[in-house]
Amino acid sequence: MRAPWVSAVACIGFGLGGVSSVHAADYFVQVSGVCSDGFVGGKGEGSLANFAGITSIDADVNQDNSMAQATSDLRAVLDTYCSGDDWCYVYTYSNGGAVASRTLSLYDTDWNIYWVMSSGSNEGGSELARTGIAADIFLGCDLASDITPSDHRGGWNHNDTNGNTFYMVAGEDGWWYSSFLLPGEDDGAVAFHSAGGFNSTFNVDSLCFDQSFYYDNHVVAFTCEGFPDDHYETKMRGICELGGC
Amino acid sequence: MLAGAALVASLAVVYALFGSTEEDGLDDTGSAIAIAPTKQQLSPTAEESGRQPSQPALFANQNRPEPSRSMKDDLEHRRESMLARYLREARFPPNSRPLTWSHEDLLNPNQRHEQAKRSEDNPDIRYLLTADRYAVVGPQSLVATLDVWKDDVPLSPAIQAAHIRVVKPELGPLVPITFGLDGERAIARFQPSALLDGPHTLKLQLSVTFDADNEARQSTAINIEYTPSESIPARFTGGFSERVDAGSLLVDAEIEVYRPGYYVVDANLWSNGEPVAWTRFKGELSAASKSLPLEFFGKVLRESGLAGPYLVAQLRGFRFDEARAPDQDRIETAELSHETLPYALEVFSDQDWDSERKRRKIEALQRATLAPPSGMVKPQHQPGSSPVEIE
């Protein structure tokens, strides 16, 4: 029943005259997590997605020092691959979700982005960021101590996504200390309140609540219960679910 | 005009066809999901933190979608849902949207989010170091508190060391901070401006080492963002003017700009104590700028059902400079507010937001070859079923 609607919409949409634009290339921009400067390799064994007709990009975003540096770097990546006649999908892992949220919130640039998918997102910050365990999880760099819930939730307006939808993908296979340090369900490094895009540090064991309890334009993708992944395994989860691994 | 009319017609068709997808209790894959999201109090200890434990949602559909179900099988359906979702969100512009009681982050924009931690040596010991705000601007004071519990009974911490230091842009020296006791709670009130200074915003770390009940010594720390007085880039004068323009409410907030540059300013709109809308200005301000426009989109006001007079409040903002870290110099905040004239709702437009960027986005989503499904649904209304934060 649904396929004809798309066809009808497409006919109407492309028949507007003056609305249709040139479309040159599609990119799949992959942004990794804290203490990284690229998506490929590292903890979680990241690799570039393989989608027909789409060129995958390992985003050169330095997340060693500060969110300011990372934000500036991602801005440059988006300028390169998501502007002019080119369009992109943005895929983030862990703190890359926070970097994408911050970048889209701060700048007023109308980048050509289909959507953003954040897997194991640290957009709402991690309670581990100021613990001794953080060094093991996040490798250990200056930025690793600046990604707490207070830093990330107080640092920018997450509801301003510049009109882009964030699809949130979460894991629920926490590690031995998870219940000690992280509220609610988690993947060992980030709690559901962060990975799910909630607008506060809710103590929740499910990802699905009324939409009003999320940042604007944030929706949970695939599953309400989370995938049986730890934080590292979430790195490729969204890509694989889309058929790109 | 013809193209615009066709676009409106097409949007109406799309919205009519797909706009109810999540309203009918179906997720984007067509699976039935019964939802009664409840968050109930589980014997909270009021001292523990601002966030209390809550019960998870209950879902009739506990089956996780099979990962093997290829996105390609129902790409068209997912694309429809994706487009429908975008159209719902894009009824309003990205920077002028409804404000509800659920927007805790926007209603309390400077709140902190620490939660009580358990001692790694003795799980019966819990402690919470936090403060009354995240960002400090100019001469504002910060109130930091340390609470400690053993088996949920408050203990007096014995402070062994407490310091504040700059950690960004460069590591600075340790500056001692004095904590006193207020009952069992350790508390410190101080002005960062009396201790630290700098030409731009600083990231600070407050660290505390303490003993409790002869247990192993604990250390904990929190981050604070501090904009010294000399780096405050602008101030709101308190003057406002207003007008209705193209069906939206425009409020000009007068501002004195000390340092030209790119500014981001947020504000909330209220009606008789009820949240109505939030708005955001992003743009360049010069030294000659006398005001900045705050747009409250007409359809947001119409859909709220709340007429004026409105109260514009909670102005906050910063000058953004991507070349620095930290990159935000905050505007001096004050308890400014502006009450508007009374307005009948009918003076505001009920038209959806429309722009060239929106049309381009719709066109792009129609051709997208990757379309994520969403497990998120809008719950059927069930009185008392909405998640409620328990203080």
XYZ file of C-alpha atoms in Angstrom:
636
model
C 0.000 0.000 0.000
C 2.870 2.341 0.651
C 4.943 2.154 -2.463
C 2.491 4.120 -4.629
C 2.607 6.981 -2.182
C 6.317 7.379 -2.668
C 5.855 7.330 -6.388
C 3.120 9.926 -6.140
C 5.174 12.105 -3.877
C 8.168 11.768 -6.116
C 6.124 12.812 -9.129
C 4.767 15.825 -7.316
C 8.119 16.693 -5.837
C 10.012 16.587 -9.065
C 7.267 18.353 -10.891
C 7.556 21.517 -8.861
C 9.738 23.369 -11.269
C 12.515 25.415 -9.827
C 12.768 23.174 -6.780
C 14.693 20.294 -8.263
C 18.428 20.719 -7.784
C 21.523 19.174 -9.229
C 22.806 16.239 -7.256
C 26.439 15.367 -7.794
C 27.656 12.804 -5.265
C 26.657 11.104 -2.045
C 29.097 10.627 0.825
C 28.900 8.594 4.012
C 30.908 10.594 6.545
C 32.114 8.500 9.471
C 33.136 10.241 12.692
C 34.766 8.269 15.489
C 35.045 8.809 19.227
C 37.121 10.532 21.860
C 40.925 10.264 21.681
C 40.772 9.445 17.989
C 41.337 11.312 14.767
C 39.789 8.791 12.413
C 37.148 6.078 12.236
C 39.065 3.152 10.773
C 40.700 0.790 13.241
C 40.970 1.591 16.925
C 38.828 0.085 19.641
C 35.723 -1.235 17.985
C 37.651 -2.077 14.822
C 36.005 0.486 12.661
C 35.947 0.159 8.919
C 34.507 2.166 6.095
C 30.952 1.389 5.076
C 30.230 -0.209 1.748
C 27.081 1.160 0.155
C 26.462 1.112 -3.577
C 26.802 4.529 -5.132
C 27.992 6.169 -1.930
C 31.577 7.086 -1.133
C 32.551 6.511 2.478
C 34.729 9.103 4.175
C 36.923 8.594 7.226
C 36.404 12.014 8.806
C 39.614 13.662 9.961
C 38.349 14.950 13.294
C 40.834 15.380 16.127
C 39.225 14.382 19.426
C 42.381 14.383 21.514
C 42.282 17.847 22.997
C 39.006 19.714 23.045
C 35.459 19.755 21.766
C 36.322 23.088 20.189
C 39.020 21.486 18.038
C 36.772 18.562 17.135
C 33.900 20.864 16.236
C 36.087 22.986 14.014
C 37.474 19.883 12.303
C 34.022 18.455 11.621
C 32.893 21.795 10.245
C 35.703 21.564 7.709
C 34.719 17.998 6.789
C 31.105 18.981 6.270
C 32.190 21.959 4.177
C 34.103 19.562 1.950
C 31.642 16.723 1.503
C 28.211 18.113 2.346
C 27.961 21.330 0.400
C 27.431 22.567 -3.122
C 25.823 19.773 -5.134
C 27.100 17.012 -2.851
C 25.036 15.378 -0.131
C 26.077 13.248 2.761
C 24.955 10.877 5.450
C 26.719 11.459 8.753
C 27.498 8.409 10.883
C 29.032 8.864 14.317
C 30.373 6.617 17.021
C 30.573 7.412 20.738
C 31.778 10.972 21.321
C 31.507 11.617 17.609
C 27.781 11.933 18.253
C 28.469 14.803 20.619
C 30.771 16.438 18.105
C 28.123 16.228 15.379
C 25.430 17.586 17.672
C 27.625 20.468 18.782
C 28.707 21.323 15.261
C 25.193 21.424 13.863
C 24.012 23.406 16.861
C 26.698 26.082 16.746
C 26.997 26.826 13.065
C 24.279 28.270 10.895
C 25.552 26.592 7.746
C 22.948 24.788 5.683
C 24.948 21.679 4.917
C 23.461 19.047 2.616
C 22.845 16.255 5.109
C 20.264 13.508 4.621
C 20.422 12.483 8.255
C 22.758 11.755 11.142
C 23.043 8.325 12.751
C 24.742 8.133 16.148
C 25.813 4.717 17.427
C 26.752 4.375 21.101
C 26.461 8.133 21.270
C 28.056 10.153 24.018
C 25.939 13.165 23.091
C 24.587 13.405 26.623
C 27.953 12.736 28.233
C 29.363 9.785 30.151
C 29.564 9.404 33.907
C 32.801 7.498 33.337
C 34.600 10.575 32.095
C 35.962 11.459 35.509
C 36.789 7.995 36.776
C 39.905 5.898 36.613
C 38.129 3.561 34.237
C 37.856 6.299 31.640
C 41.467 5.892 30.626
C 40.882 2.252 29.785
C 37.692 2.890 27.856
C 38.529 6.090 26.076
C 42.278 5.462 25.796
C 43.221 8.548 27.751
C 43.681 12.009 26.302
C 42.917 15.549 27.410
C 39.417 15.499 26.004
C 38.478 12.325 27.892
C 38.018 14.296 31.108
C 35.776 16.887 29.429
C 32.958 14.676 28.226
C 30.858 14.382 31.368
C 27.070 14.870 31.311
C 27.517 18.372 32.742
C 30.056 19.301 30.065
C 27.995 18.002 27.183
C 24.482 18.842 28.322
C 25.492 22.282 29.568
C 27.765 23.006 26.651
C 25.298 23.599 23.809
C 21.644 23.477 22.791
C 21.146 19.922 21.558
C 17.650 20.707 20.312
C 19.097 22.772 17.493
C 20.141 20.153 14.955
C 19.923 22.645 12.123
C 16.913 20.708 10.926
C 18.623 17.322 10.740
C 17.228 14.142 12.233
C 19.506 12.204 14.581
C 18.865 8.436 14.566
C 20.095 6.952 17.829
C 21.511 3.408 18.034
C 22.394 1.964 21.422
C 23.964 -1.142 22.936
C 22.900 -2.690 26.216
C 25.711 -5.146 26.978
C 27.364 -3.317 29.838
C 30.606 -4.261 31.521
C 31.165 -5.437 35.090
C 31.209 -1.988 36.639
C 28.341 -0.543 34.642
C 25.686 -0.634 37.337
C 28.196 1.005 39.673
C 28.826 4.056 37.619
C 26.228 4.453 34.904
C 22.528 5.104 35.551
C 20.049 2.736 33.968
C 20.943 0.507 31.031
C 24.251 1.044 29.247
C 26.850 -0.408 26.916
C 29.668 -0.167 29.437
C 30.708 3.362 28.469
C 27.539 5.371 27.870
C 24.121 5.072 29.489
C 20.859 4.970 27.557
C 20.165 8.567 28.546
C 23.087 9.557 26.353
C 22.968 6.979 23.577
C 19.211 7.403 23.225
C 19.240 11.171 22.863
C 17.241 11.892 26.028
C 17.075 15.525 27.110
C 18.150 14.759 30.669
C 20.105 12.106 32.553
C 17.129 9.805 32.985
C 17.684 6.491 34.671
C 16.044 4.273 32.055
C 16.254 0.667 30.965
C 14.395 1.216 27.708
C 15.114 3.561 24.844
C 11.513 4.330 23.955
C 9.498 6.943 25.758
C 7.293 9.795 24.738
C 9.082 11.850 22.099
C 8.956 14.909 24.335
C 11.657 13.414 26.568
C 14.254 13.520 23.814
C 16.137 16.391 22.341
C 14.234 17.780 19.383
C 14.820 15.890 16.144
C 16.300 12.853 17.926
C 14.676 9.468 17.393
C 15.630 5.960 18.405
C 16.447 3.637 15.516
C 15.981 -0.096 15.086
C 15.133 -1.201 18.613
C 13.731 0.042 21.898
C 15.730 -2.413 23.995
C 19.163 -1.763 22.556
C 21.407 -4.201 20.736
C 23.333 -6.882 22.658
C 26.526 -4.917 22.118
C 29.123 -3.461 24.396
C 30.467 -0.016 23.601
C 33.074 -1.242 21.165
C 30.607 -3.436 19.326
C 28.264 -0.517 18.788
C 30.838 1.167 16.587
C 29.778 -0.668 13.435
C 26.261 -1.637 14.502
C 24.401 1.087 12.684
C 26.376 0.552 9.496
C 25.805 -3.193 9.596
C 22.095 -2.784 10.239
C 21.915 -0.606 7.164
C 23.638 -3.350 5.182
C 26.964 -1.596 4.770
C 29.431 -3.910 6.449
C 3.828 31.124 -7.069
C 2.751 28.082 -9.015
C 5.703 26.089 -7.743
C 5.001 27.209 -4.223
C 1.379 26.196 -4.484
C 2.395 22.829 -5.889
C 4.832 22.374 -3.030
C 2.191 23.143 -0.466
C -0.121 20.694 -2.183
C 2.548 18.038 -2.242
C 3.363 18.568 1.407
C -0.270 18.307 2.288
C -0.510 15.039 0.388
C 2.593 13.637 2.029
C 1.544 14.718 5.475
C -1.953 13.390 5.045
C -0.634 10.085 3.808
C 2.159 9.539 6.261
C 1.701 11.956 9.067
C -0.266 9.521 11.155
C 2.172 6.646 10.942
C 3.322 6.982 14.522
C -0.024 8.023 15.858
C -1.622 4.697 15.223
C 0.635 2.753 17.516
C 2.729 1.313 14.734
C 6.419 1.650 14.446
C 8.120 2.330 11.174
C 8.328 -1.307 10.316
C 4.625 -1.707 10.775
C 4.974 -3.755 13.935
C 2.432 -3.192 16.632
C 3.897 -1.655 19.725
C 1.805 -1.091 22.776
C 3.298 1.570 24.852
C 2.725 2.676 28.334
C 5.949 4.405 29.232
C 6.028 4.915 32.924
C 8.805 6.043 35.162
C 7.938 5.381 38.734
C 9.806 6.169 41.857
C 11.793 3.317 43.332
C 12.420 4.212 46.951
C 14.439 7.273 46.107
C 16.821 8.755 48.563
C 16.339 12.450 48.229
C 19.926 13.177 49.089
C 21.426 11.043 46.397
C 21.179 13.343 43.441
C 18.862 15.382 41.344
C 18.064 12.329 39.223
C 16.036 9.670 40.900
C 15.810 6.054 39.846
C 12.868 5.364 37.656
C 11.131 2.311 36.403
C 11.594 1.442 32.756
C 8.894 1.531 30.189
C 6.754 -1.524 29.613
C 6.344 -2.693 26.074
C 4.101 -5.415 24.762
C 6.517 -6.001 21.944
C 9.647 -7.266 23.621
C 11.025 -8.819 20.476
C 14.033 -7.140 19.048
C 13.841 -6.737 15.263
C 15.949 -9.323 13.539
C 19.133 -7.715 12.292
C 18.927 -9.880 9.226
C 15.861 -8.035 8.033
C 17.526 -6.067 5.297
C 16.943 -2.370 4.959
C 16.639 -2.927 1.244
C 13.480 -4.992 1.663
C 11.440 -2.068 2.741
C 13.514 0.913 1.760
C 10.557 2.653 0.240
C 8.516 2.361 3.394
C 11.374 3.611 5.512
C 11.911 6.455 3.145
C 8.258 7.359 3.485
C 8.537 7.314 7.253
C 11.722 9.307 7.143
C 10.104 11.935 4.978
C 6.973 12.004 7.109
C 9.081 12.480 10.216
C 10.992 15.299 8.622
C 7.780 17.001 7.551
C 6.407 16.791 11.061
C 9.568 18.311 12.535
C 9.865 20.878 9.769
C 6.480 22.412 10.404
C 8.617 24.828 12.392
C 12.039 26.236 11.496
C 15.046 24.611 13.171
C 15.627 27.593 15.450
C 12.107 28.495 16.603
C 10.173 25.620 18.075
C 7.681 24.588 20.763
C 8.794 24.615 24.390
C 7.207 22.148 26.800
C 7.621 21.151 30.421
C 9.567 18.163 29.127
C 12.349 20.394 27.804
C 14.209 20.200 31.066
C 17.435 21.195 29.377
C 15.969 24.401 27.987
C 13.975 25.264 31.082
C 17.093 24.871 33.239
C 19.878 25.639 30.787
C 22.714 25.988 33.278
C 21.993 22.993 35.470
C 24.571 20.349 36.267
C 24.185 16.591 35.856
C 26.427 14.852 38.360
C 25.089 11.726 40.004
C 26.194 10.070 43.212
C 29.110 7.677 42.757
C 29.881 4.598 44.770
C 33.292 4.143 46.276
C 35.275 1.544 44.364
C 36.659 0.340 47.704
C 33.386 0.142 49.598
C 30.132 0.166 47.606
C 28.246 1.143 50.739
C 29.880 4.558 50.503
C 28.383 6.989 48.016
C 29.391 10.566 47.349
C 28.304 13.440 45.177
C 30.344 16.512 44.307
C 28.328 19.036 42.348
C 27.577 22.766 42.118
C 24.720 25.129 41.519
C 25.669 25.921 37.920
C 27.831 24.793 35.025
C 28.857 28.133 33.564
C 29.978 31.108 35.629
C 30.069 34.539 34.027
C 31.983 37.505 35.389
C 31.572 38.137 39.114
C 29.006 35.378 39.677
C 29.568 33.062 42.626
C 29.673 29.307 42.502
C 28.312 27.124 45.291
C 29.880 23.675 45.371
C 28.650 20.884 47.631
C 29.967 17.493 48.642
C 27.596 14.927 50.150
C 28.658 11.525 51.427
C 26.499 8.607 52.532
C 27.192 5.241 54.052
C 24.306 2.830 53.777
C 22.191 5.831 52.786
C 23.001 7.637 56.033
C 24.684 11.029 55.575
C 28.276 11.324 56.763
C 30.413 14.376 57.300
C 33.340 14.286 54.898
C 36.714 15.334 56.217
C 38.154 17.482 53.443
C 41.858 16.778 52.975
C 42.395 18.984 49.950
C 40.276 21.120 47.661
C 41.571 23.073 44.696
C 40.454 24.786 41.573
C 42.654 25.158 38.532
C 42.470 26.136 34.910
C 42.644 23.082 32.655
C 41.974 24.786 29.306
C 43.374 26.402 27.307
C 46.504 25.759 29.402
C 46.991 23.944 32.674
C 47.197 26.444 35.506
C 48.378 26.297 39.126
C 46.290 24.803 41.913
C 44.316 27.399 43.864
C 43.048 26.279 47.300
C 39.316 26.304 47.993
C 37.886 26.215 51.500
C 34.954 23.960 52.299
C 32.918 24.280 55.474
C 30.241 22.046 56.919
C 26.534 22.731 56.757
C 25.157 19.832 58.741
C 26.721 16.762 57.178
C 27.227 18.517 53.857
C 30.519 20.123 52.881
C 29.963 23.378 51.079
C 32.145 25.995 49.401
C 30.984 29.319 48.036
C 33.459 31.343 46.010
C 33.853 33.734 43.109
C 36.165 32.415 40.404
C 36.774 36.057 39.492
C 38.537 36.545 42.826
C 40.881 33.675 42.107
C 41.438 33.470 38.372
C 41.423 35.726 35.359
C 42.053 35.562 31.660
C 41.316 37.172 28.320
C 38.902 34.437 27.264
C 36.684 31.718 28.655
C 38.448 29.106 30.778
C 37.684 25.523 31.584
C 38.164 24.942 35.292
C 38.445 21.810 37.355
C 37.345 21.697 40.975
C 38.937 18.722 42.715
C 38.309 17.482 46.246
C 40.046 14.798 48.286
C 38.262 13.648 51.428
C 37.989 10.959 54.059
C 34.752 9.451 55.300
C 34.182 7.089 58.198
C 37.708 5.708 58.227
C 37.239 4.352 54.719
C 39.759 4.690 51.933
C 40.496 8.252 50.881
C 38.439 9.431 47.912
C 39.134 11.986 45.218
C 36.599 13.455 42.844
C 36.348 16.425 40.507
C 33.949 18.407 38.361
C 34.406 20.783 35.433
C 33.252 24.381 35.351
C 33.160 26.859 32.497
C 34.157 30.369 33.495
C 33.988 33.530 31.402
C 36.075 36.248 33.129
C 34.663 39.751 33.190
C 37.141 41.098 30.677
C 36.175 38.435 28.132
C 32.427 39.060 28.325
C 31.740 40.026 24.700
C 28.399 41.830 25.037
C 25.558 42.617 27.387
C 21.815 42.860 27.070
C 20.691 46.345 27.962
C 17.236 45.271 29.100
C 15.484 47.119 26.292
C 13.104 45.301 23.986
C 10.785 46.092 21.127
C 8.338 43.820 19.353
C 6.258 43.435 16.238
C 4.330 40.856 14.307
C 6.053 40.158 11.026
C 4.895 37.652 8.401
C 2.697 35.976 10.950
C 5.420 35.492 13.551
C 6.253 37.384 16.736
C 9.570 39.187 16.483
C 11.143 40.556 19.634
C 14.246 42.679 19.267
C 16.508 42.419 22.299
C 18.763 45.412 22.691
C 22.397 44.515 23.078
C 25.673 46.335 23.557
C 28.416 44.567 21.636
C 31.943 44.889 23.002
C 33.500 42.438 20.578
C 32.075 41.937 17.089
C 31.718 38.395 15.860
C 29.443 35.411 15.476
C 26.872 35.164 18.258
C 24.408 32.530 19.392
C 21.548 33.599 21.662
C 18.706 31.493 23.073
C 15.499 32.607 24.755
C 12.295 31.067 26.064
C 8.746 32.323 25.676
C 6.105 31.867 28.351
C 2.397 32.541 28.671
C 0.875 32.833 32.106
C 3.456 30.478 33.577
C 3.243 27.946 30.758
C 6.153 27.309 28.386
C 5.316 28.204 24.794
C 8.364 28.382 22.557
C 12.117 28.536 22.388
C 14.052 30.490 19.834
C 17.619 30.942 18.781
C 19.534 33.691 17.041
C 22.687 32.721 15.168
C 24.526 35.412 13.282
C 27.111 38.143 13.085
C 26.928 41.173 15.322
C 29.042 44.250 14.768
C 30.041 46.919 17.241
C 27.293 49.030 15.702
C 24.609 46.414 16.336
C 21.995 47.718 18.706
C 19.704 44.709 18.880
C 19.226 41.147 17.733
C 15.990 39.608 16.510
C 14.327 36.756 18.391
C 11.741 35.093 16.188
C 8.884 33.140 17.703
C 7.383 31.298 14.757
C 3.696 31.914 14.197
C 2.633 28.293 13.903
C 4.350 27.458 17.187
C 2.258 30.098 18.942
C -0.918 29.012 17.176
C -0.430 25.349 18.034
C 0.330 26.162 21.663
C -3.184 27.530 22.072
C -1.744 30.104 24.462
C -2.431 33.748 23.699
C -0.408 36.764 24.786
C 0.744 38.662 26.638
C 3.892 36.563 26.549
C 6.985 36.715 28.678
C 10.358 36.573 26.928
C 12.832 35.271 29.475
C 15.953 33.205 30.108
C 18.082 35.037 27.591
C 21.523 33.522 27.351
C 24.159 33.423 24.693
C 27.760 33.620 23.704
C 30.217 34.773 21.113
C 31.570 31.773 19.243
C 35.139 31.707 17.969
C 36.142 28.384 16.480
C 39.804 29.317 16.517
C 39.983 29.056 20.302
C 39.396 26.415 22.949
C 37.180 26.973 24.860
C 35.379 28.625 21.982
C 32.446 30.321 23.720
C 32.655 33.637 25.568
C 29.356 33.972 27.365
C 27.260 37.101 27.459
C 26.672 38.444 30.918
C 23.405 36.991 32.047
C 20.846 38.884 34.030
C 17.331 38.223 35.129
C 15.964 40.074 32.152
C 12.472 39.540 30.874
C 10.059 41.303 28.613
C 6.303 41.137 28.702
C 4.753 41.568 25.303
C 1.520 43.182 24.368
C -1.560 40.996 24.486
C -2.065 39.131 21.221
C -4.948 37.085 19.961
C -3.724 33.825 18.510
C -5.326 34.668 15.206
C -2.759 37.353 14.468
C -0.167 34.616 14.061
C 0.126 32.442 10.989
C -0.752 28.765 11.167
C 1.244 28.024 8.023
C 4.054 25.484 8.093
C 7.592 26.739 7.762
C 8.669 26.955 4.149
C 12.043 27.752 2.695
C 14.355 26.802 -0.139
C 16.450 24.689 2.213
C 13.361 22.773 3.271
C 12.391 22.087 -0.320
C 15.891 20.871 -1.112
C 15.817 18.616 1.922
C 12.487 17.087 0.929
C 13.799 16.433 -2.532
C 16.920 14.816 -1.084
C 15.013 12.581 1.295
C 12.821 11.397 -1.565
C 15.879 10.066 -3.377
C 17.867 8.865 -0.340
C 19.087 5.321 -0.735
C 19.704 4.839 2.983
C 16.749 5.185 5.307
C 17.006 4.067 8.929
C 13.953 2.588 10.582
C 12.899 3.978 13.897
C 11.736 1.902 16.810
C 10.441 5.049 18.390
C 6.725 5.608 18.449
C 4.559 8.282 19.855
C 2.733 6.677 22.748
C -0.997 6.421 22.700
C -2.358 8.775 25.236
C -2.865 7.070 28.539
C -3.509 9.307 31.486
C -0.727 9.030 33.996
C 1.461 7.083 31.637
C 3.863 9.816 30.698
C 7.302 9.667 32.234
C 7.438 11.938 35.208
C 10.584 13.074 36.893
C 10.310 12.729 40.626
C 12.205 15.285 42.611
